[in-house]
Structures are given as C-alpha cells and as structure tokens.
Amino acid sequence: MENISLLFCRPGFENDLAGELMQQAAEAQVGGYCKTLKGQGLVLFHGQGEYHFPFRDLVFARQMVKQVQTLKNLPEDDRISPILSALEGILPEKKFRDVVLESPDTNDGKSLSRFLKKFIHPLAKTIKKNGYQQDNGADVPFIHVCFTSYEEAYVGISYEGERSPFPGGIRRLKFPKDGPSRSTLKLEEAFLDLLPRELFQELKEKEGLVGVDLGAAPGGWTYQLVKHGIFTYAVDNGPMEESLVSTGLVDHHQEDAYKFQPRGHVDILVCDMVDKPSLVVKLMKHWLGEGLCDMAVFNLKLPMKKRHQEVQSCLDELRKIAGLELRAKQLYHDREEITVWARRS
Ligand code: SAM
C-alpha cells in the first residue's frame, strides 16, 4: 500500500531533502520515490508499506507529516467536508492532540496566513463536532493541513518526537535590539533546537564556563555566549562590537582562527567562518578529536550544487571521531548553510 509523507524544507533545498530521504529509504530497504514541489520547500515521499524516517536526524527537514492525502479543487464554500473525509481514512481512532494549519514558506504561502488564521477555529470545531476527541496523550497524533493554495491542501498527521512543534517547522526568534548581527539568531536557534535540553540548561546556569568563537566578528555568536555568562575568546581579524568587549567577558584575539591555540580548558567552541566545509570540518576534528573542547557548534556553508552529498561526506568525516555525539540541521535562520552540534563522550 502506498504511504505518503510530506516534508518541509527551506525553499530551494527540495532536491537536497529528497536526496536525504532516498538515502534513508535505501538504507532501510523501503521502496519509494520523491516528488519535489520546487521552490515551495515541500517534498512528498511516496513509500511502499510501513516506513519510518528519523526526523531528528534529517538535516534538511523542517517538518514531517505522515499518512498524507492530497485534496484538489477544494470548493470555496466548503473546504471542511473534504478534509473530514480524508481524516476518516487517516484517523480511525478519532483522537487528536491538536490541529495545525501550515503553508509553504514562500510569498504565495505567506499570503494565505490571514485565511489560515480565520479557518483554524471553524475547522477544529467541526472536527470535534464530528466525534473526534481532543486528547493530550503522548501517542495521540496532531492533525496537519498544509494549504498550497485556496484550492489545494495536504492532510496528514504527525507524532510527538518526530515533528517540529512550530507550524512549517519555523521557529521565529526576536532579533535582540543590541545584537551585533542577524547571525546571532542562528546560534540562539541552535542552542534551542540542537543541544539536549539539560546541556542547554547547564550552559545557562553553570558558572565559570569558557568559550571560543572562531570567526567571531562583529560578534553575533559571541553575544549568545556572553548572554549566558560564558567568558569568550573571540578570534577574528575584524572588529568586534564594542559593547560586547566592554562586558569584560570577551577577549578579542586578532589572529588566524586556524592557528589559534587555547591556553586552558574550553567548554564550548563555536565557529561561523565562511570557508570550505572540508576545511571547517578538519578544524573541528582537530579541536574535538584532540580534546581541546568539550563540545562545538559550527556552521557549514553550502554554496555548491550537491549540498546533500557534501553534508554527508562532512558528517562521515566527523563520525570518524570515536563516540562523538552529533546533530546537524538546516535551521530556519540558516541560509545556504547548515549548523552542526557535536559533543565528545
Ligand atoms: N558569527 C559572526 C556573527 O554572528 O557576527 C559572523 C561571522 S562572519 C559570517 C565570518 C567571519 O569569519 C568574518 O568576520 C571573517 O573575518 C572571519 N574569518 C574568516 N576566516 C577567518 C580566519 N581564517 N581567521 C579568523 N577569522 C576568519
């Protein structure tokens, strides 16, 4: 039986996500193919039988919806009835956690947001009226409806632990008034989404932590470390934001990041340099492999065509460090790049 999943990614990265899904499917010996909705940041995987994609490990996936049905030619005066008909096949237990409405992360998708805001209440109300019970159980699925236009939508479900809690997988963050650069949001998002929760808590609460920021100027990433009271060696020939340096928590080293040697123990290394991914990986392998830092958060820039292959070869290289814990994701605030978190065991 064909079983369709809908996955969201950054528009323009559909082929990379499809490549990742096909690789996962091949490894799990699942038959299937991908249909990319080019420029819309959506990929449909048509799989045979039961299969499971490890959402947490997918680098390019922002959101994952399963058991998807496609609805076309939705009538303007009643879009709810076709959704209810689709749900009959998808949710036989008639229980749901919540209803999530989504649309592509494109200008056309955004133009639907007013409609979605108006539509959510009547839809949720009618779903309940039709005998579906709202239940907060951890194994109860969320209902998703992704509208690609007023006439077309995808209906499906997602489960806790293999989904993003944010519609479309987009975590919106507020740019801090005193933030030195917009890049600061990348590291904030990485801390929230990639680090295990207890580790993030430790970063925020533990005193006396030491950080190194390679390629730090003007200071967006250093800003995040300083925000949590982490003393930071900021390495960059470029100038650092003065308000950061004046906190007394930043030691600016105007030197080559590839040559910088830490003098003592480093709890966290961060790196956002625009350089070849293979060179950044080599540098990170040096720091992590030699035990110069406990963990690292770094960016891999992906200006090349075969981004999925490049990412896989970088991750394979990093996995050569025995016992390294690793998570990589294209975060919402990442552009042509991904962010990696790695910790030595
Ligand atoms: N993370 C920073 C922020 O949030 O403000 C932005 C970093 S910017 C994308 C990249 C920085 O890396 C530039 O300031 C550049 O000077 C620095 N850089 C590139 N190669 C470097 C190297 N070999 N040594 C030191 N800094 C380097």
XYZ file of C-alpha atoms and ligand atoms in Angstrom:
372
model
C 0.000 0.000 0.000
C 1.303 3.458 -0.867
C 2.001 5.649 2.119
C 2.798 9.336 1.528
C 4.770 11.664 3.798
C 5.057 15.420 3.355
C 8.287 17.043 4.468
C 9.081 20.747 4.665
C 12.463 22.348 3.984
C 13.921 25.727 3.097
C 12.620 26.654 -0.393
C 15.336 25.795 -2.924
C 16.571 22.787 -0.915
C 13.912 20.335 -2.112
C 16.435 18.207 -4.047
C 18.732 18.020 -1.038
C 15.913 16.846 1.211
C 14.764 14.385 -1.469
C 18.336 13.043 -1.723
C 18.420 12.568 2.022
C 15.060 10.775 2.048
C 16.060 8.473 -0.799
C 19.282 7.613 1.022
C 17.371 6.833 4.236
C 14.821 4.776 2.279
C 17.554 2.786 0.525
C 19.310 2.055 3.830
C 16.018 0.850 5.357
C 15.182 -1.079 2.156
C 11.949 0.857 1.660
C 10.704 1.232 -1.889
C 9.532 4.647 -2.931
C 10.143 7.886 -4.774
C 10.106 11.611 -4.064
C 8.098 14.323 -5.713
C 9.537 17.766 -5.084
C 7.394 20.884 -5.129
C 10.157 23.080 -6.500
C 10.546 26.475 -4.886
C 7.838 25.682 -2.329
C 10.046 23.931 0.217
C 7.905 20.794 0.095
C 8.793 17.181 -0.728
C 6.364 14.280 -0.955
C 7.771 10.814 -0.362
C 5.614 8.074 -1.859
C 6.665 4.967 0.039
C 5.604 1.354 -0.086
C 4.163 -0.108 3.133
C 5.254 0.905 6.610
C 8.367 3.031 6.949
C 9.814 5.460 9.420
C 12.074 8.437 8.801
C 14.139 9.534 11.823
C 13.008 13.176 11.793
C 15.613 14.291 14.365
C 18.423 13.053 12.118
C 17.188 14.564 8.867
C 19.393 17.551 8.118
C 17.196 19.366 5.613
C 13.722 18.583 7.042
C 11.929 21.292 8.995
C 8.660 19.433 9.494
C 7.314 15.947 8.810
C 3.697 14.912 8.225
C 2.681 11.282 7.661
C -0.183 9.383 6.013
C -0.801 12.288 3.702
C -3.763 12.688 1.369
C -3.876 15.293 -1.361
C -7.013 17.386 -1.751
C -7.515 19.228 -5.020
C -10.275 21.532 -6.270
C -11.455 22.414 -2.774
C -14.775 24.266 -3.097
C -14.702 27.853 -1.872
C -17.902 27.421 0.133
C -16.933 24.190 1.902
C -13.297 23.268 2.324
C -14.007 21.424 5.571
C -16.020 18.428 4.252
C -13.184 17.083 2.027
C -10.778 17.432 4.984
C -13.188 15.437 7.189
C -13.484 12.725 4.518
C -9.692 12.461 4.350
C -9.456 12.213 8.142
C -11.777 9.182 8.155
C -9.064 7.147 6.484
C -6.185 8.676 8.418
C -7.530 8.801 11.994
C -9.757 5.774 12.621
C -9.262 6.126 16.418
C -10.857 9.570 16.185
C -8.422 11.123 18.671
C -6.149 14.084 18.036
C -3.778 16.281 20.036
C -4.308 19.494 18.110
C -4.915 20.878 14.634
C -2.009 22.582 12.837
C -2.501 24.667 9.704
C 0.526 25.258 7.513
C 1.514 26.726 4.171
C 4.777 26.886 2.201
C 7.469 29.337 3.323
C 7.052 31.402 0.146
C 5.365 34.708 -0.681
C 2.327 32.811 -2.013
C 2.310 30.663 1.121
C 2.527 33.711 3.365
C -0.375 35.332 1.507
C -2.564 32.510 2.889
C -1.803 33.324 6.531
C -4.906 35.503 7.109
C -7.116 32.811 5.651
C -5.435 30.152 7.820
C -5.970 32.232 10.978
C -9.671 32.521 10.189
C -10.028 28.897 9.124
C -8.467 27.185 12.153
C -11.362 27.699 14.585
C -14.250 26.536 12.393
C -12.123 23.570 11.260
C -11.203 22.481 14.816
C -14.812 22.975 15.943
C -16.229 20.883 13.098
C -13.642 18.138 13.647
C -14.766 17.863 17.286
C -18.444 18.032 16.312
C -17.856 15.003 14.090
C -16.866 12.804 17.012
C -13.109 13.437 17.144
C -11.870 13.750 20.687
C -9.059 16.075 21.688
C -6.607 14.161 23.871
C -3.196 15.182 25.227
C -1.760 11.645 25.296
C 1.844 11.456 24.088
C 0.941 8.858 21.437
C -2.040 10.789 20.064
C -1.316 12.371 16.666
C -1.554 16.002 15.614
C -3.696 16.751 12.569
C -1.923 18.810 9.899
C -3.472 20.580 6.949
C -0.985 22.264 4.612
C -2.610 24.620 2.101
C -0.563 25.321 -1.019
C -3.404 27.487 -2.406
C -7.068 28.164 -1.585
C -7.989 25.109 -3.689
C -5.279 22.618 -2.773
C -4.216 21.113 0.551
C -2.392 18.130 2.053
C -3.945 16.449 5.083
C -1.939 14.182 7.367
C -0.755 13.542 10.903
C 2.413 13.820 12.978
C 3.557 12.330 16.268
C 5.390 13.818 19.215
C 9.130 13.250 18.922
C 9.096 13.151 15.131
C 7.798 16.607 14.353
C 8.550 20.254 14.915
C 6.276 21.968 17.445
C 6.245 25.027 15.161
C 3.992 25.282 12.073
C 6.084 24.571 8.987
C 8.997 23.843 11.353
C 9.704 27.573 11.609
C 10.940 28.771 14.968
C 10.603 32.544 14.927
C 13.015 34.408 17.168
C 13.132 38.074 18.011
C 16.290 39.880 16.982
C 17.732 41.458 20.149
C 17.949 45.264 20.000
C 21.632 45.194 20.958
C 22.505 42.171 18.794
C 25.667 42.862 16.719
C 24.458 40.880 13.679
C 21.464 38.871 12.497
C 23.661 35.755 12.673
C 23.061 35.801 16.399
C 19.679 34.172 15.752
C 21.394 31.130 14.180
C 23.262 30.321 17.367
C 20.225 31.057 19.530
C 18.177 28.642 17.415
C 20.984 26.052 17.518
C 21.078 26.230 21.324
C 17.309 25.755 21.493
C 16.976 23.034 18.855
C 20.202 21.059 18.628
C 21.508 20.823 22.186
C 19.979 18.306 24.589
C 17.794 20.333 26.968
C 19.834 19.540 30.092
C 23.004 20.664 28.362
C 21.473 23.978 27.340
C 20.300 24.425 30.929
C 23.856 23.773 32.116
C 25.223 26.341 29.641
C 22.816 28.909 31.006
C 23.314 28.160 34.682
C 26.825 26.844 35.273
C 29.345 29.446 36.309
C 32.876 29.818 35.030
C 32.340 28.312 31.572
C 34.829 29.214 28.851
C 34.028 29.572 25.158
C 35.928 30.192 21.942
C 34.318 31.857 18.912
C 36.300 31.328 15.685
C 35.472 33.922 13.018
C 33.645 35.986 15.633
C 33.271 39.496 14.165
C 31.159 41.518 14.568
C 30.008 39.353 17.456
C 26.544 37.830 16.953
C 27.611 34.395 18.174
C 29.823 35.799 20.941
C 26.725 37.770 22.023
C 24.877 34.491 22.677
C 27.751 33.091 24.741
C 28.101 36.306 26.734
C 24.327 36.368 27.285
C 24.755 33.145 29.245
C 27.742 34.489 31.171
C 30.334 32.446 29.232
C 33.799 34.020 29.083
C 34.677 34.048 25.380
C 37.863 34.205 23.356
C 36.681 35.904 20.173
C 39.053 35.163 17.286
C 38.815 37.343 14.181
C 40.935 39.937 12.430
C 37.804 42.022 12.007
C 36.457 44.421 14.648
C 34.193 43.212 17.445
C 31.166 45.185 18.646
C 32.448 47.459 21.390
C 29.506 46.883 23.746
C 30.450 43.184 23.848
C 34.108 43.766 24.574
C 33.209 46.203 27.346
C 31.296 43.478 29.246
C 34.682 42.169 30.388
C 33.594 38.716 29.242
C 35.277 38.918 25.832
C 38.949 38.591 24.970
C 39.383 39.604 21.313
C 42.258 37.861 19.510
C 43.031 39.411 16.131
C 44.598 36.363 14.551
C 44.028 33.476 12.167
C 41.388 31.117 13.563
C 43.230 28.133 12.066
C 46.283 28.952 14.173
C 44.616 29.993 17.432
C 45.668 27.821 20.380
C 43.564 27.784 23.552
C 45.550 28.188 26.765
C 43.242 26.155 29.002
C 40.091 24.075 29.055
C 37.350 25.137 26.619
C 33.770 24.131 27.373
C 32.261 25.278 24.114
C 33.716 26.121 20.727
C 31.592 27.952 18.159
C 32.586 28.708 14.583
C 30.779 30.603 11.821
C 33.553 31.144 9.277
C 32.819 31.422 5.567
C 35.142 28.728 4.288
C 35.115 25.368 2.530
C 33.129 22.846 4.621
C 36.002 20.354 4.399
C 38.399 22.886 5.982
C 35.980 23.753 8.782
C 35.410 20.036 9.435
C 39.168 19.458 9.587
C 39.483 22.274 12.128
C 36.572 20.944 14.205
C 38.057 17.437 14.093
C 41.275 18.875 15.461
C 39.504 20.603 18.385
C 37.143 17.750 19.207
C 39.486 14.890 18.397
C 42.376 16.338 20.429
C 40.060 17.087 23.348
C 40.645 20.850 23.129
C 36.926 21.495 23.730
C 34.008 19.526 25.173
C 31.533 20.489 22.500
C 31.262 22.549 19.354
C 28.553 24.341 17.410
C 29.553 25.253 13.882
C 28.229 26.265 10.548
C 28.970 24.589 7.219
C 28.425 26.901 4.252
C 26.935 25.194 1.208
C 27.358 27.312 -1.938
C 27.884 24.169 -4.080
C 25.276 22.269 -6.150
C 25.455 18.834 -4.485
C 24.722 20.010 -0.976
C 23.315 16.743 0.365
C 26.427 14.821 -0.752
C 28.714 17.484 0.714
C 26.902 17.331 4.056
C 27.057 13.531 4.145
C 30.772 13.480 3.423
C 31.376 16.094 6.175
C 29.305 14.128 8.694
C 31.054 10.865 7.740
C 34.381 12.576 8.342
C 33.275 13.805 11.783
C 31.931 10.358 12.715
C 35.496 9.067 12.484
C 35.981 10.579 15.966
C 35.047 7.685 18.239
C 31.986 8.224 20.417
C 31.181 11.681 19.055
C 27.561 12.741 19.562
C 26.412 14.657 16.515
C 23.362 16.552 15.294
C 23.135 18.574 12.109
C 20.242 20.657 10.869
C 19.443 23.377 8.424
C 17.855 25.714 10.936
C 15.234 28.271 9.987
C 17.781 31.079 10.386
C 20.357 29.241 8.269
C 20.520 30.272 4.638
C 22.824 28.362 2.247
C 24.305 26.524 5.199
C 23.641 24.063 7.986
C 24.513 24.072 11.673
C 26.193 21.181 13.464
C 26.389 20.405 17.172
C 28.968 17.863 18.324
C 29.976 16.620 21.772
C 32.809 14.389 22.888
C 31.711 11.480 25.030
N 29.317 34.757 13.710
C 29.568 36.161 13.389
C 28.449 36.991 13.951
O 27.438 36.419 14.395
O 28.576 38.212 13.996
C 29.654 36.361 11.905
C 30.851 35.685 11.314
S 31.116 36.098 9.647
C 29.946 35.151 8.821
C 32.594 35.261 9.306
C 33.798 35.865 9.991
O 34.845 34.924 9.886
C 34.297 37.158 9.381
O 34.278 38.180 10.344
C 35.745 36.852 8.952
O 36.638 37.905 9.231
C 36.047 35.642 9.817
N 37.100 34.766 9.295
C 37.140 34.115 8.119
N 38.283 33.390 8.003
C 38.974 33.600 9.156
C 40.207 33.121 9.670
N 40.967 32.277 8.971
N 40.593 33.539 10.895
C 39.823 34.381 11.621
N 38.640 34.849 11.192
C 38.207 34.455 9.977
